[in-house]
Amino acid sequence: MISGCAIYNSEYYIPVENQAGDAQPLSKNDVIRVAITHNYLDIPPPQQPGWMNWGYFIAAKRETEKRLQNLNYDVIDVGDNSKNDGHPTVIALVDSSPIEGSATTETHTWDAPVFTDDMGRTTLSEKQGVTITHKAYYYKVKLVRPEGKDNPLFTCLSSRDNMGGCIAPANPSGYKTIYYSYATISTDNVNYITNVDHLVTAVFYNYPNMMGKKWVYFTNTGYTPLYATDPNAPKPTDKK
């Protein structure tokens, strides 16, 4: 598997790869706009295979905006119905989707008692089980400084669904990279908001002080997620 996980999503190892670019680091004076990458426009029409991937893109925008705001950065044009009329100095290009062909199925079985004797000992049992399907999902983000006031990255494209978020032009250029990260998670959870939230939190864990390939260990304690880099976690090179 790409990341370790338990049944019912109680814990994960989320591999992340963070890279610092050659641009001036992000500062509190920067103004950031989060833009969805152009491949959002390649999502099939409603009811066609793969059309539900739109949710991962939208969640990537929302969760990235929230995370950057929580880190006390100035984020503009937030939400799904923003006018995209702000004046950013930094663009955060985000992308997230299921990884095709990554699904794996595991069946867990146990012997369930059907009848017991007067002493409470099982006299008849039957085999029961549950089948769990795990699938991998990715999230990537690139923080860039566009060069030139007329740079196309400052212009937002719209989509056929009028979701209102900023969509970046195809094959953007003319920028310097501040930060790039890619993370994956393998889970039986099909809730795209939860999955993307885990990925975004792992990517920006301890930002900007955690560069390179890391594993972020995630657990659920009640409803409060706890993240910590685990020094005993397997290295990405140890996993296939």
XYZ file of C-alpha atoms in Angstrom:
240
model
C 0.000 0.000 0.000
C 1.048 3.583 -0.461
C 0.367 4.440 3.156
C -0.379 2.311 6.190
C -3.896 2.455 7.491
C -6.234 0.546 9.774
C -9.811 -0.547 9.184
C -12.295 2.246 9.772
C -9.591 4.886 9.318
C -8.164 5.081 12.825
C -4.557 5.687 11.808
C -2.436 6.365 8.755
C 1.091 6.913 7.617
C 0.909 9.676 5.023
C 4.029 9.975 2.854
C 4.819 13.534 1.816
C 7.578 14.966 -0.319
C 8.215 18.670 0.259
C 10.601 20.729 -1.845
C 11.700 24.332 -1.446
C 12.043 26.275 -4.685
C 14.393 29.063 -5.706
C 11.933 31.918 -5.173
C 11.848 34.247 -2.204
C 10.196 32.360 0.701
C 6.601 33.035 1.612
C 6.190 35.972 3.983
C 3.348 37.462 5.985
C 3.367 40.389 3.540
C 2.374 38.130 0.654
C -1.161 37.940 -0.670
C -2.110 34.421 -1.782
C -4.767 33.195 -4.180
C -5.463 29.453 -4.390
C -6.093 28.310 -7.971
C -7.191 24.905 -9.221
C -4.970 23.449 -11.924
C -6.225 23.492 -15.500
C -6.864 19.723 -15.651
C -10.027 20.373 -13.637
C -11.570 21.229 -17.003
C -10.839 17.683 -18.220
C -13.270 16.105 -15.745
C -16.015 14.234 -17.640
C -19.580 15.599 -17.745
C -21.982 14.595 -14.936
C -22.840 10.900 -14.668
C -19.838 9.867 -16.785
C -17.063 7.709 -15.237
C -14.752 9.886 -13.176
C -17.037 12.905 -13.055
C -17.166 12.867 -9.246
C -13.461 13.765 -9.133
C -14.557 17.405 -9.169
C -15.099 17.152 -5.420
C -11.411 16.514 -4.788
C -10.390 19.625 -6.723
C -12.892 21.815 -4.886
C -11.908 20.365 -1.514
C -8.231 20.946 -2.353
C -8.970 24.639 -2.911
C -11.061 25.022 0.248
C -8.745 23.087 2.562
C -5.620 24.819 1.239
C -7.227 28.211 1.809
C -8.183 27.263 5.363
C -4.774 25.822 6.155
C -2.891 28.873 4.873
C -5.232 31.133 6.833
C -4.596 29.048 9.951
C -0.890 29.667 9.371
C -1.714 33.416 9.454
C -1.136 34.111 5.774
C -3.277 36.587 3.827
C -5.498 34.561 1.474
C -7.878 36.269 -0.963
C -10.692 35.189 -3.290
C -11.678 32.384 -0.934
C -14.707 30.143 -1.256
C -16.609 28.699 -4.189
C -18.297 31.892 -5.365
C -15.454 34.368 -5.102
C -15.213 37.177 -7.661
C -11.491 36.516 -8.189
C -10.865 40.250 -8.328
C -8.093 40.402 -5.719
C -4.458 41.277 -6.341
C -2.280 38.354 -5.267
C 1.503 38.229 -5.165
C 1.570 34.430 -4.826
C -0.508 31.730 -6.509
C -1.062 28.336 -4.862
C -1.730 25.789 -7.615
C -3.630 22.796 -6.202
C -4.724 19.454 -7.597
C -6.254 16.350 -6.003
C -7.928 13.182 -7.284
C -8.213 9.436 -6.764
C -5.290 7.445 -8.175
C -6.698 5.243 -10.912
C -5.982 1.531 -10.578
C -5.040 1.830 -6.901
C -8.016 -0.016 -5.402
C -7.232 -3.067 -3.262
C -9.729 -5.297 -1.464
C -9.243 -7.126 1.835
C -11.708 -9.481 3.508
C -11.548 -9.806 7.292
C -13.340 -12.818 8.810
C -14.101 -14.049 12.308
C -16.084 -16.798 14.032
C -19.270 -15.433 15.552
C -21.037 -17.544 18.228
C -24.535 -18.726 17.325
C -25.325 -20.971 20.320
C -23.736 -21.298 23.751
C -24.224 -23.802 26.550
C -25.202 -23.049 30.145
C -21.567 -22.253 30.932
C -21.399 -19.658 28.199
C -19.189 -21.801 26.007
C -19.733 -21.606 22.271
C -21.355 -24.748 20.891
C -22.014 -23.479 17.393
C -20.441 -20.644 15.478
C -20.584 -19.284 11.979
C -18.072 -17.494 9.851
C -18.750 -13.796 9.370
C -16.739 -11.161 7.614
C -16.444 -7.750 6.113
C -14.793 -6.724 2.873
C -12.867 -3.468 2.905
C -11.767 -1.686 -0.271
C -8.880 0.749 0.031
C -8.093 3.317 -2.621
C -5.255 5.801 -2.909
C -5.703 9.546 -3.342
C -3.192 12.300 -4.012
C -2.867 15.999 -3.287
C -0.271 18.349 -4.670
C 0.372 22.036 -4.244
C 2.843 24.452 -5.767
C 3.308 27.964 -4.357
C 4.641 30.241 -7.095
C 5.559 33.879 -7.672
C 4.373 34.939 -11.148
C 6.766 37.252 -12.992
C 5.297 40.289 -14.730
C 2.052 42.076 -13.945
C 0.390 40.675 -17.087
C 1.254 37.075 -16.277
C -1.637 34.726 -17.247
C -1.465 33.176 -13.781
C -3.116 36.318 -12.446
C -6.149 35.610 -14.684
C -8.763 33.083 -13.592
C -10.530 30.810 -16.046
C -14.095 29.666 -15.416
C -15.627 26.201 -15.714
C -18.781 24.826 -17.244
C -20.253 24.228 -13.780
C -19.692 27.857 -12.730
C -18.322 26.702 -9.408
C -16.693 30.114 -9.031
C -13.215 29.043 -8.019
C -10.155 30.278 -9.847
C -8.849 27.871 -12.497
C -5.274 28.352 -13.666
C -4.302 28.491 -17.349
C -2.924 25.414 -19.076
C 0.845 24.919 -18.915
C 1.577 28.045 -16.848
C 5.046 29.531 -17.091
C 6.897 32.684 -16.154
C 7.097 32.067 -12.438
C 9.480 31.045 -9.687
C 8.594 28.273 -7.270
C 8.458 28.883 -3.529
C 7.347 25.443 -2.425
C 6.136 22.185 -3.932
C 4.605 19.181 -2.182
C 2.991 15.891 -3.108
C 1.229 13.512 -0.707
C -0.856 10.353 -0.926
C -3.209 8.492 1.354
C -4.654 4.976 1.101
C -7.990 4.576 2.839
C -11.408 2.937 2.740
C -12.964 6.335 3.474
C -14.802 7.669 0.418
C -15.483 11.105 1.922
C -13.404 13.405 -0.277
C -13.496 16.301 2.198
C -12.018 14.181 4.988
C -9.389 12.639 2.722
C -8.234 15.978 1.340
C -8.224 17.527 4.814
C -5.831 14.800 6.004
C -3.577 15.306 2.985
C -3.452 19.105 3.219
C -2.756 19.018 6.943
C 0.075 16.540 6.419
C 1.613 18.611 3.616
C 1.629 21.826 5.638
C 2.550 20.163 8.927
C 5.286 22.311 10.507
C 5.540 24.428 7.336
C 8.102 25.596 6.225
C 10.422 23.534 8.420
C 9.773 20.016 7.122
C 11.428 19.592 3.732
C 12.298 16.381 1.945
C 10.588 12.991 2.070
C 8.739 12.406 5.332
C 6.031 10.217 6.783
C 3.390 12.019 8.796
C 1.671 9.755 11.304
C -1.998 10.523 11.748
C -4.430 9.191 14.357
C -8.026 9.941 15.276
C -8.557 10.647 18.961
C -12.271 11.190 19.263
C -12.916 13.799 16.625
C -9.590 15.579 17.006
C -6.874 14.685 14.472
C -3.343 14.515 15.838
C -0.388 14.770 13.494
C 3.247 14.071 14.306
C 6.238 13.008 12.294
C 7.106 9.553 13.524
C 10.867 8.881 13.685
C 10.168 5.143 13.680
C 7.937 5.233 10.613
C 9.115 3.403 7.501
C 10.936 5.564 4.985
C 9.278 6.036 1.570
C 12.065 3.981 0.001
C 11.079 1.040 2.214
C 7.628 0.879 0.684
C 6.767 -0.336 -2.777
